[in-house]
Amino acid sequence: MKTLLRNYLKTFDGLSREIWWLSLITLINRSGAMVIPFLSIYLNKSLHFSLQDVAWIMTSYGLGSFAGAWIGGKLSDVIGYYKVILLSLLLTGINFLWVMHVESFWMMCISFFVLIAVADMGRPAFFVALSAYSKPENKTRSLTLIRLAINLGFSVGPAIGGFLIALAGYKTLFYVDGITCLLAGVLMMQVLNPKKVKELDKEVVVQNPVKPLKDTPYVLFLIALALFGIIFVQYFSTVPLYYKDAYKLDEDAIGLILALNGALIVVFEMPLIAWMEKKALTNVQSTIVGLLMTGASFLLLLWETWVGVVVIGMVIATFGEMISFPFSNKFALDRSKLGRQGAYMGVYSMSFSVAHIFGHNSGMQITAYYGFQTTWIFLIGLTLIAWLLLYIVKRMLAKETL
């Protein structure tokens, strides 16, 4: 046991102090991320919106994410990542405390558009900050540490959130989300002020930068990633409803299943990534492996006879996520050296925003009209299309190398 613990801790060697602070800020912020995992249930069961209405509210969420990622990428190149992250954290905290009072359909759409726009404005800036605070050889592990913080927070958030709903109702979650965002912003002002920290990998200003949308392999990669995102986001919108409708699970049980995702990542992701970095796989090949695992998890959901299937499906999807996301992030960071980092990482973040725009809505609409089983088959089909696109990208990059 001591040897396992020593080897686990060894995977963190060499990461900068700034990366650890950035991870702690992320942990505080994500520990309060309780609203989003329960959002579809809150809208459907508490506010009594139809599945179709929930789908459109989730689409406005995705549109806000898309706008925020674009704005954040542009601002990161203009005013710097520190100001963008700080602004995002503080405004997100204030918005959560406002959204809890909204109950009408159109105001809910507008409010979530604004909330997620300011929240996801910080995503490209986080990637640029991570790149600046990390030595080139440590970037994949630095990305993994940030993800560990996100998922440690996410494992705590839904678990506590489910119990808070049972004890005090859904409104409590908005208070917790808002306060933790504000606390994360205050901590950032104290420990990552540009006057107190140094950059380990300063962004190189490219004389003739390539625009990200004119980088064909990168664009195809992002389309595949958006399809992957559409598949993955179902675990936080359609799948929780499936748990409740098909297996009659209550909110605290659903919260624990969702928390399993974060708990597995906390325990296994860093050693898994350290192990995979020693293999001969490229970033794109690793992304393919993770994609296929996540897509395969929906094959299990087609078997609707034993509740344990939902746990096994979550485990397989989580391992797919653990493999694909760090290496897709690393591919984007490496590719961003061809242009301006903020713009490249902004477009990268927008691919996940596209997933939010179409993923929640398509999952809800297909489920409403044709049922859960048809939705799972649709997602398996998207997995195959995303795999084909990534295979084409792999071939194009091989030709570039030659």
Short mmCIF file of C-alpha atoms in Angstrom, two decimals:
data_model
loop_
_atom_site.label_atom_id
_atom_site.label_comp_id
_atom_site.label_asym_id
_atom_site.label_seq_id
_atom_site.Cartn_x
_atom_site.Cartn_y
_atom_site.Cartn_z
CA MET A 1 0.00 0.00 0.00
CA LYS A 2 2.83 2.39 0.87
CA THR A 3 4.51 1.64 -2.47
CA LEU A 4 1.28 2.36 -4.35
CA LEU A 5 0.83 5.64 -2.49
CA ARG A 6 4.47 6.62 -3.12
CA ASN A 7 4.14 5.87 -6.84
CA TYR A 8 0.87 7.81 -6.99
CA LEU A 9 2.41 10.88 -5.35
CA LYS A 10 5.46 10.60 -7.61
CA THR A 11 3.27 11.32 -10.63
CA PHE A 12 2.87 14.88 -9.30
CA ASP A 13 6.62 15.61 -9.13
CA GLY A 14 7.90 18.68 -10.96
CA LEU A 15 4.62 20.60 -11.26
CA SER A 16 4.94 24.31 -10.52
CA ARG A 17 3.53 26.07 -7.45
CA GLU A 18 1.32 28.19 -9.73
CA ILE A 19 -0.27 25.06 -11.20
CA TRP A 20 -1.07 23.88 -7.67
CA TRP A 21 -2.68 27.24 -6.84
CA LEU A 22 -4.65 27.16 -10.10
CA SER A 23 -5.81 23.66 -9.18
CA LEU A 24 -6.90 24.77 -5.69
CA ILE A 25 -8.88 27.67 -7.17
CA THR A 26 -10.51 25.21 -9.56
CA LEU A 27 -11.27 22.81 -6.70
CA ILE A 28 -13.03 25.50 -4.65
CA ASN A 29 -14.99 26.63 -7.67
CA ARG A 30 -16.01 23.13 -8.77
CA SER A 31 -16.86 21.92 -5.24
CA GLY A 32 -19.83 24.23 -5.48
CA ALA A 33 -20.84 23.01 -8.96
CA MET A 34 -24.09 21.48 -7.80
CA VAL A 35 -26.69 23.14 -10.01
CA ILE A 36 -25.64 21.85 -13.45
CA PRO A 37 -25.75 18.06 -12.75
CA PHE A 38 -29.30 18.42 -11.40
CA LEU A 39 -30.44 21.13 -13.81
CA SER A 40 -32.53 18.92 -16.11
CA ILE A 41 -34.27 17.28 -13.11
CA TYR A 42 -34.78 20.69 -11.41
CA LEU A 43 -36.38 22.16 -14.53
CA ASN A 44 -38.53 19.09 -15.25
CA LYS A 45 -39.55 17.89 -11.79
CA SER A 46 -39.44 21.06 -9.65
CA LEU A 47 -40.43 23.83 -12.08
CA HIS A 48 -42.54 21.43 -14.20
CA PHE A 49 -41.15 22.35 -17.61
CA SER A 50 -41.78 19.78 -20.34
CA LEU A 51 -38.84 17.82 -21.76
CA GLN A 52 -39.07 19.96 -24.91
CA ASP A 53 -38.85 23.17 -22.83
CA VAL A 54 -35.92 21.73 -20.86
CA ALA A 55 -34.21 20.97 -24.17
CA TRP A 56 -34.47 24.61 -25.30
CA ILE A 57 -33.28 25.95 -21.95
CA MET A 58 -30.26 23.64 -22.21
CA THR A 59 -29.72 24.93 -25.75
CA SER A 60 -29.61 28.51 -24.46
CA TYR A 61 -27.06 27.22 -21.95
CA GLY A 62 -25.01 25.92 -24.88
CA LEU A 63 -25.35 29.16 -26.86
CA GLY A 64 -24.12 31.08 -23.82
CA SER A 65 -21.17 28.69 -23.53
CA PHE A 66 -20.35 29.24 -27.23
CA ALA A 67 -20.48 33.04 -26.89
CA GLY A 68 -18.49 33.00 -23.66
CA ALA A 69 -15.74 30.80 -25.10
CA TRP A 70 -15.38 33.08 -28.14
CA ILE A 71 -15.29 36.26 -26.01
CA GLY A 72 -12.88 34.66 -23.52
CA GLY A 73 -10.48 33.60 -26.28
CA LYS A 74 -10.43 37.10 -27.76
CA LEU A 75 -10.06 38.82 -24.39
CA SER A 76 -7.23 36.50 -23.33
CA ASP A 77 -5.14 37.77 -26.25
CA VAL A 78 -6.06 41.41 -25.49
CA ILE A 79 -6.12 41.90 -21.69
CA GLY A 80 -4.46 38.66 -20.52
CA TYR A 81 -5.66 35.42 -18.98
CA TYR A 82 -5.50 36.59 -15.33
CA LYS A 83 -8.07 39.39 -15.74
CA VAL A 84 -10.37 37.18 -17.80
CA ILE A 85 -10.39 34.35 -15.23
CA LEU A 86 -10.94 36.73 -12.32
CA LEU A 87 -13.76 38.57 -14.09
CA SER A 88 -15.39 35.27 -15.00
CA LEU A 89 -15.31 33.89 -11.43
CA LEU A 90 -16.74 37.03 -9.82
CA LEU A 91 -19.50 37.59 -12.39
CA THR A 92 -20.47 33.91 -12.32
CA GLY A 93 -20.89 34.04 -8.55
CA ILE A 94 -23.18 37.06 -8.80
CA ASN A 95 -25.22 35.47 -11.61
CA PHE A 96 -25.88 32.24 -9.70
CA LEU A 97 -27.42 34.26 -6.88
CA TRP A 98 -29.69 35.93 -9.45
CA VAL A 99 -30.76 32.90 -11.52
CA MET A 100 -32.24 31.10 -8.50
CA HIS A 101 -35.13 33.58 -8.52
CA VAL A 102 -36.06 33.00 -12.17
CA GLU A 103 -38.96 30.65 -12.99
CA SER A 104 -40.50 31.70 -16.34
CA PHE A 105 -39.41 29.93 -19.55
CA TRP A 106 -38.03 32.88 -21.52
CA MET A 107 -36.32 34.49 -18.54
CA MET A 108 -34.79 31.10 -17.72
CA CYS A 109 -33.39 30.87 -21.27
CA ILE A 110 -31.94 34.40 -21.10
CA SER A 111 -30.60 33.99 -17.56
CA PHE A 112 -28.79 30.73 -18.29
CA PHE A 113 -27.40 32.18 -21.53
CA VAL A 114 -25.82 35.05 -19.55
CA LEU A 115 -24.73 32.85 -16.64
CA ILE A 116 -22.90 30.31 -18.78
CA ALA A 117 -21.47 33.01 -21.08
CA VAL A 118 -19.63 34.66 -18.18
CA ALA A 119 -18.71 31.28 -16.66
CA ASP A 120 -17.22 29.85 -19.87
CA MET A 121 -15.49 33.12 -20.70
CA GLY A 122 -12.81 31.87 -18.32
CA ARG A 123 -12.25 28.49 -20.01
CA PRO A 124 -9.84 29.58 -22.79
CA ALA A 125 -8.04 31.79 -20.26
CA PHE A 126 -7.57 28.80 -17.93
CA PHE A 127 -5.89 26.87 -20.75
CA VAL A 128 -3.57 29.79 -21.54
CA ALA A 129 -2.74 30.21 -17.82
CA LEU A 130 -2.04 26.51 -17.51
CA SER A 131 0.32 26.68 -20.47
CA ALA A 132 2.10 29.73 -19.03
CA TYR A 133 2.55 28.22 -15.56
CA SER A 134 3.83 24.85 -16.78
CA LYS A 135 7.07 23.69 -18.37
CA PRO A 136 6.50 22.13 -21.83
CA GLU A 137 7.37 18.62 -20.65
CA ASN A 138 4.87 18.84 -17.77
CA LYS A 139 1.84 20.15 -19.64
CA THR A 140 -0.11 16.92 -20.00
CA ARG A 141 0.31 16.16 -16.28
CA SER A 142 -0.53 19.78 -15.43
CA LEU A 143 -3.73 19.45 -17.47
CA THR A 144 -4.45 16.22 -15.62
CA LEU A 145 -3.95 17.88 -12.22
CA ILE A 146 -6.42 20.61 -13.16
CA ARG A 147 -8.88 17.93 -14.28
CA LEU A 148 -8.26 16.09 -11.00
CA ALA A 149 -9.23 19.27 -9.12
CA ILE A 150 -12.31 19.70 -11.33
CA ASN A 151 -13.42 16.14 -10.76
CA LEU A 152 -12.58 16.07 -7.06
CA GLY A 153 -14.87 19.08 -6.78
CA PHE A 154 -17.40 17.42 -9.04
CA SER A 155 -17.38 14.24 -6.96
CA VAL A 156 -18.05 16.29 -3.83
CA GLY A 157 -20.56 18.66 -5.46
CA PRO A 158 -23.26 16.26 -6.72
CA ALA A 159 -22.99 14.00 -3.67
CA ILE A 160 -23.57 16.94 -1.30
CA GLY A 161 -26.04 18.48 -3.74
CA GLY A 162 -28.29 15.42 -3.70
CA PHE A 163 -28.48 15.52 0.09
CA LEU A 164 -29.03 19.31 0.13
CA ILE A 165 -31.98 18.90 -2.24
CA ALA A 166 -33.48 16.30 0.08
CA LEU A 167 -32.92 18.50 3.15
CA ALA A 168 -33.54 22.05 1.94
CA GLY A 169 -34.62 22.04 -1.71
CA TYR A 170 -33.02 23.04 -5.01
CA LYS A 171 -32.57 26.75 -4.20
CA THR A 172 -29.78 25.91 -1.74
CA LEU A 173 -27.59 24.75 -4.64
CA PHE A 174 -27.63 28.20 -6.24
CA TYR A 175 -26.38 29.80 -3.01
CA VAL A 176 -23.52 27.31 -2.74
CA ASP A 177 -22.53 27.69 -6.41
CA GLY A 178 -22.52 31.48 -6.20
CA ILE A 179 -20.53 31.69 -2.97
CA THR A 180 -17.85 29.22 -4.09
CA CYS A 181 -17.30 31.15 -7.34
CA LEU A 182 -16.77 34.35 -5.35
CA LEU A 183 -14.40 32.60 -2.91
CA ALA A 184 -12.35 31.21 -5.82
CA GLY A 185 -12.05 34.73 -7.25
CA VAL A 186 -10.88 36.17 -3.91
CA LEU A 187 -8.25 33.41 -3.55
CA MET A 188 -6.98 34.06 -7.07
CA MET A 189 -6.43 37.74 -6.27
CA GLN A 190 -4.32 36.71 -3.29
CA VAL A 191 -2.09 33.99 -4.78
CA LEU A 192 -1.90 34.44 -8.58
CA ASN A 193 -1.58 38.18 -8.90
CA PRO A 194 0.73 38.80 -11.93
CA LYS A 195 3.00 40.92 -9.71
CA LYS A 196 3.72 37.88 -7.50
CA VAL A 197 4.09 34.97 -9.94
CA LYS A 198 6.32 34.08 -12.87
CA GLU A 199 5.53 32.40 -16.16
CA LEU A 200 7.48 29.25 -17.01
CA ASP A 201 6.49 29.06 -20.67
CA LYS A 202 5.79 32.50 -22.06
CA GLU A 203 3.59 32.65 -25.13
CA VAL A 204 5.60 33.12 -28.29
CA VAL A 205 4.21 35.87 -30.54
CA VAL A 206 4.00 34.29 -33.99
CA GLN A 207 4.93 36.68 -36.78
CA ASN A 208 2.51 35.19 -39.31
CA PRO A 209 -0.05 33.41 -37.14
CA VAL A 210 -2.28 30.74 -38.65
CA LYS A 211 -5.97 31.40 -38.00
CA PRO A 212 -7.43 28.38 -36.19
CA LEU A 213 -10.35 28.03 -38.62
CA LYS A 214 -7.88 27.80 -41.55
CA ASP A 215 -5.94 24.97 -39.89
CA THR A 216 -7.76 22.03 -41.57
CA PRO A 217 -6.56 19.17 -39.30
CA TYR A 218 -7.39 21.29 -36.25
CA VAL A 219 -10.90 22.08 -37.55
CA LEU A 220 -11.64 18.41 -38.27
CA PHE A 221 -10.29 17.50 -34.84
CA LEU A 222 -12.63 20.05 -33.23
CA ILE A 223 -15.65 18.77 -35.19
CA ALA A 224 -14.89 15.26 -33.91
CA LEU A 225 -14.46 16.68 -30.41
CA ALA A 226 -17.82 18.46 -30.66
CA LEU A 227 -19.46 15.15 -31.60
CA PHE A 228 -17.68 13.52 -28.67
CA GLY A 229 -18.99 16.31 -26.46
CA ILE A 230 -22.56 15.72 -27.67
CA ILE A 231 -22.15 12.10 -26.61
CA PHE A 232 -20.55 12.88 -23.26
CA VAL A 233 -22.92 15.65 -22.08
CA GLN A 234 -25.80 13.18 -22.08
CA TYR A 235 -24.42 11.92 -18.76
CA PHE A 236 -25.42 15.28 -17.23
CA SER A 237 -28.81 15.84 -18.85
CA THR A 238 -30.55 12.85 -20.49
CA VAL A 239 -28.90 10.06 -18.47
CA PRO A 240 -29.90 11.41 -15.01
CA LEU A 241 -33.52 11.49 -16.24
CA TYR A 242 -33.05 7.90 -17.45
CA TYR A 243 -31.84 6.90 -13.99
CA LYS A 244 -34.96 8.43 -12.48
CA ASP A 245 -37.54 7.22 -15.03
CA ALA A 246 -36.21 3.75 -15.90
CA TYR A 247 -34.83 2.70 -12.50
CA LYS A 248 -36.83 5.00 -10.17
CA LEU A 249 -33.67 6.29 -8.44
CA ASP A 250 -34.02 9.36 -6.20
CA GLU A 251 -31.80 12.46 -6.30
CA ASP A 252 -29.32 11.41 -3.63
CA ALA A 253 -28.70 8.06 -5.39
CA ILE A 254 -28.30 9.87 -8.73
CA GLY A 255 -25.89 12.29 -7.05
CA LEU A 256 -23.76 9.40 -5.81
CA ILE A 257 -23.61 7.80 -9.28
CA LEU A 258 -22.56 11.13 -10.80
CA ALA A 259 -20.04 11.56 -7.98
CA LEU A 260 -18.54 8.18 -8.92
CA ASN A 261 -17.33 9.83 -12.13
CA GLY A 262 -15.29 12.39 -10.21
CA ALA A 263 -14.08 9.92 -7.59
CA LEU A 264 -12.68 7.52 -10.23
CA ILE A 265 -10.88 10.39 -11.94
CA VAL A 266 -9.32 11.56 -8.67
CA VAL A 267 -7.94 8.08 -7.92
CA PHE A 268 -6.97 6.79 -11.37
CA GLU A 269 -6.46 9.60 -13.89
CA MET A 270 -2.99 10.88 -12.94
CA PRO A 271 -1.39 7.39 -12.77
CA LEU A 272 -3.24 6.40 -15.95
CA ILE A 273 -1.97 9.44 -17.87
CA ALA A 274 1.57 8.99 -16.54
CA TRP A 275 1.42 5.37 -17.76
CA MET A 276 -0.04 6.27 -21.17
CA GLU A 277 2.60 8.96 -21.77
CA LYS A 278 5.17 6.15 -21.82
CA LYS A 279 3.30 4.40 -24.64
CA ALA A 280 3.84 5.05 -28.34
CA LEU A 281 0.39 6.62 -28.86
CA THR A 282 -0.02 10.13 -30.24
CA ASN A 283 -2.43 12.64 -28.69
CA VAL A 284 -4.97 11.93 -31.44
CA GLN A 285 -4.70 8.14 -31.03
CA SER A 286 -5.27 8.45 -27.28
CA THR A 287 -8.31 10.64 -27.94
CA ILE A 288 -9.69 7.91 -30.23
CA VAL A 289 -9.31 5.28 -27.50
CA GLY A 290 -11.23 7.44 -25.01
CA LEU A 291 -13.94 8.26 -27.55
CA LEU A 292 -14.62 4.59 -28.33
CA MET A 293 -14.80 3.69 -24.64
CA THR A 294 -17.31 6.46 -23.87
CA GLY A 295 -19.44 5.56 -26.88
CA ALA A 296 -19.37 1.88 -25.90
CA SER A 297 -20.86 2.75 -22.49
CA PHE A 298 -24.19 3.49 -24.19
CA LEU A 299 -24.31 -0.08 -25.51
CA LEU A 300 -24.75 -1.15 -21.88
CA LEU A 301 -27.64 1.26 -21.35
CA LEU A 302 -29.55 -0.59 -24.07
CA TRP A 303 -29.78 -3.47 -21.57
CA GLU A 304 -32.51 -2.25 -19.24
CA THR A 305 -32.87 -5.09 -16.75
CA TRP A 306 -30.31 -4.60 -13.96
CA VAL A 307 -29.55 -1.37 -12.10
CA GLY A 308 -25.86 -2.29 -11.84
CA VAL A 309 -25.57 -1.65 -15.59
CA VAL A 310 -25.81 2.11 -15.01
CA VAL A 311 -22.83 1.96 -12.62
CA ILE A 312 -20.75 -0.13 -15.04
CA GLY A 313 -21.67 2.25 -17.87
CA MET A 314 -20.55 5.23 -15.79
CA VAL A 315 -17.22 3.51 -15.02
CA ILE A 316 -16.50 2.78 -18.71
CA ALA A 317 -17.52 6.30 -19.78
CA THR A 318 -15.32 7.78 -17.04
CA PHE A 319 -12.24 5.87 -18.17
CA GLY A 320 -12.95 7.05 -21.72
CA GLU A 321 -13.13 10.62 -20.44
CA MET A 322 -9.90 10.20 -18.44
CA ILE A 323 -8.01 9.14 -21.55
CA SER A 324 -9.50 11.43 -24.17
CA PHE A 325 -9.78 14.83 -22.54
CA PRO A 326 -6.18 15.37 -21.29
CA PHE A 327 -4.71 14.27 -24.61
CA SER A 328 -7.18 16.30 -26.66
CA ASN A 329 -6.29 19.32 -24.50
CA LYS A 330 -2.60 18.64 -25.09
CA PHE A 331 -3.13 18.38 -28.85
CA ALA A 332 -4.90 21.76 -28.85
CA LEU A 333 -2.19 23.44 -26.75
CA ASP A 334 0.56 22.07 -29.02
CA ARG A 335 -1.31 23.13 -32.14
CA SER A 336 -1.94 26.62 -30.72
CA LYS A 337 1.76 27.41 -31.18
CA LEU A 338 0.93 27.96 -34.88
CA GLY A 339 -1.16 31.03 -34.02
CA ARG A 340 -2.31 33.07 -31.04
CA GLN A 341 -3.01 30.86 -28.04
CA GLY A 342 -6.13 32.66 -26.88
CA ALA A 343 -7.77 32.34 -30.30
CA TYR A 344 -6.86 28.66 -30.67
CA MET A 345 -7.99 27.72 -27.17
CA GLY A 346 -11.12 29.83 -27.58
CA VAL A 347 -12.13 27.79 -30.62
CA TYR A 348 -11.21 24.61 -28.74
CA SER A 349 -13.56 25.62 -25.89
CA MET A 350 -16.25 26.51 -28.43
CA SER A 351 -16.28 22.90 -29.66
CA PHE A 352 -17.61 21.87 -26.25
CA SER A 353 -20.05 24.76 -26.37
CA VAL A 354 -21.41 23.36 -29.63
CA ALA A 355 -21.88 20.08 -27.76
CA HIS A 356 -23.97 21.90 -25.16
CA ILE A 357 -26.03 23.65 -27.84
CA PHE A 358 -26.95 20.48 -29.72
CA GLY A 359 -26.21 17.70 -27.23
CA HIS A 360 -28.75 18.37 -24.48
CA ASN A 361 -31.45 19.40 -26.97
CA SER A 362 -31.02 16.46 -29.31
CA GLY A 363 -30.90 14.00 -26.43
CA MET A 364 -34.05 15.46 -24.84
CA GLN A 365 -35.97 15.75 -28.12
CA ILE A 366 -35.16 12.22 -29.32
CA THR A 367 -36.05 10.86 -25.89
CA ALA A 368 -39.33 12.80 -25.77
CA TYR A 369 -40.46 11.49 -29.18
CA TYR A 370 -38.82 8.07 -29.50
CA GLY A 371 -37.61 7.01 -26.04
CA PHE A 372 -34.27 6.44 -24.34
CA GLN A 373 -33.27 3.37 -26.39
CA THR A 374 -33.37 5.32 -29.67
CA THR A 375 -31.25 8.06 -28.07
CA TRP A 376 -28.55 5.55 -27.08
CA ILE A 377 -28.46 4.11 -30.65
CA PHE A 378 -28.14 7.66 -32.06
CA LEU A 379 -25.19 8.35 -29.76
CA ILE A 380 -23.44 5.13 -30.79
CA GLY A 381 -23.78 6.28 -34.42
CA LEU A 382 -22.22 9.66 -33.56
CA THR A 383 -19.31 7.80 -31.94
CA LEU A 384 -18.53 6.06 -35.22
CA ILE A 385 -18.64 9.35 -37.17
CA ALA A 386 -16.30 11.04 -34.65
CA TRP A 387 -13.92 8.07 -34.87
CA LEU A 388 -13.81 8.39 -38.69
CA LEU A 389 -12.98 12.12 -38.46
CA LEU A 390 -10.19 11.50 -35.95
CA TYR A 391 -8.79 8.76 -38.18
CA ILE A 392 -8.67 11.27 -41.08
CA VAL A 393 -6.89 13.79 -38.81
CA LYS A 394 -4.35 11.13 -37.85
CA ARG A 395 -3.60 10.48 -41.54
CA MET A 396 -3.27 14.23 -42.29
CA LEU A 397 -0.84 14.76 -39.39
CA ALA A 398 1.25 11.82 -40.58
CA LYS A 399 1.54 13.50 -44.00
CA GLU A 400 2.51 16.80 -42.33
CA THR A 401 5.31 15.03 -40.49
CA LEU A 402 6.61 13.54 -43.74
#
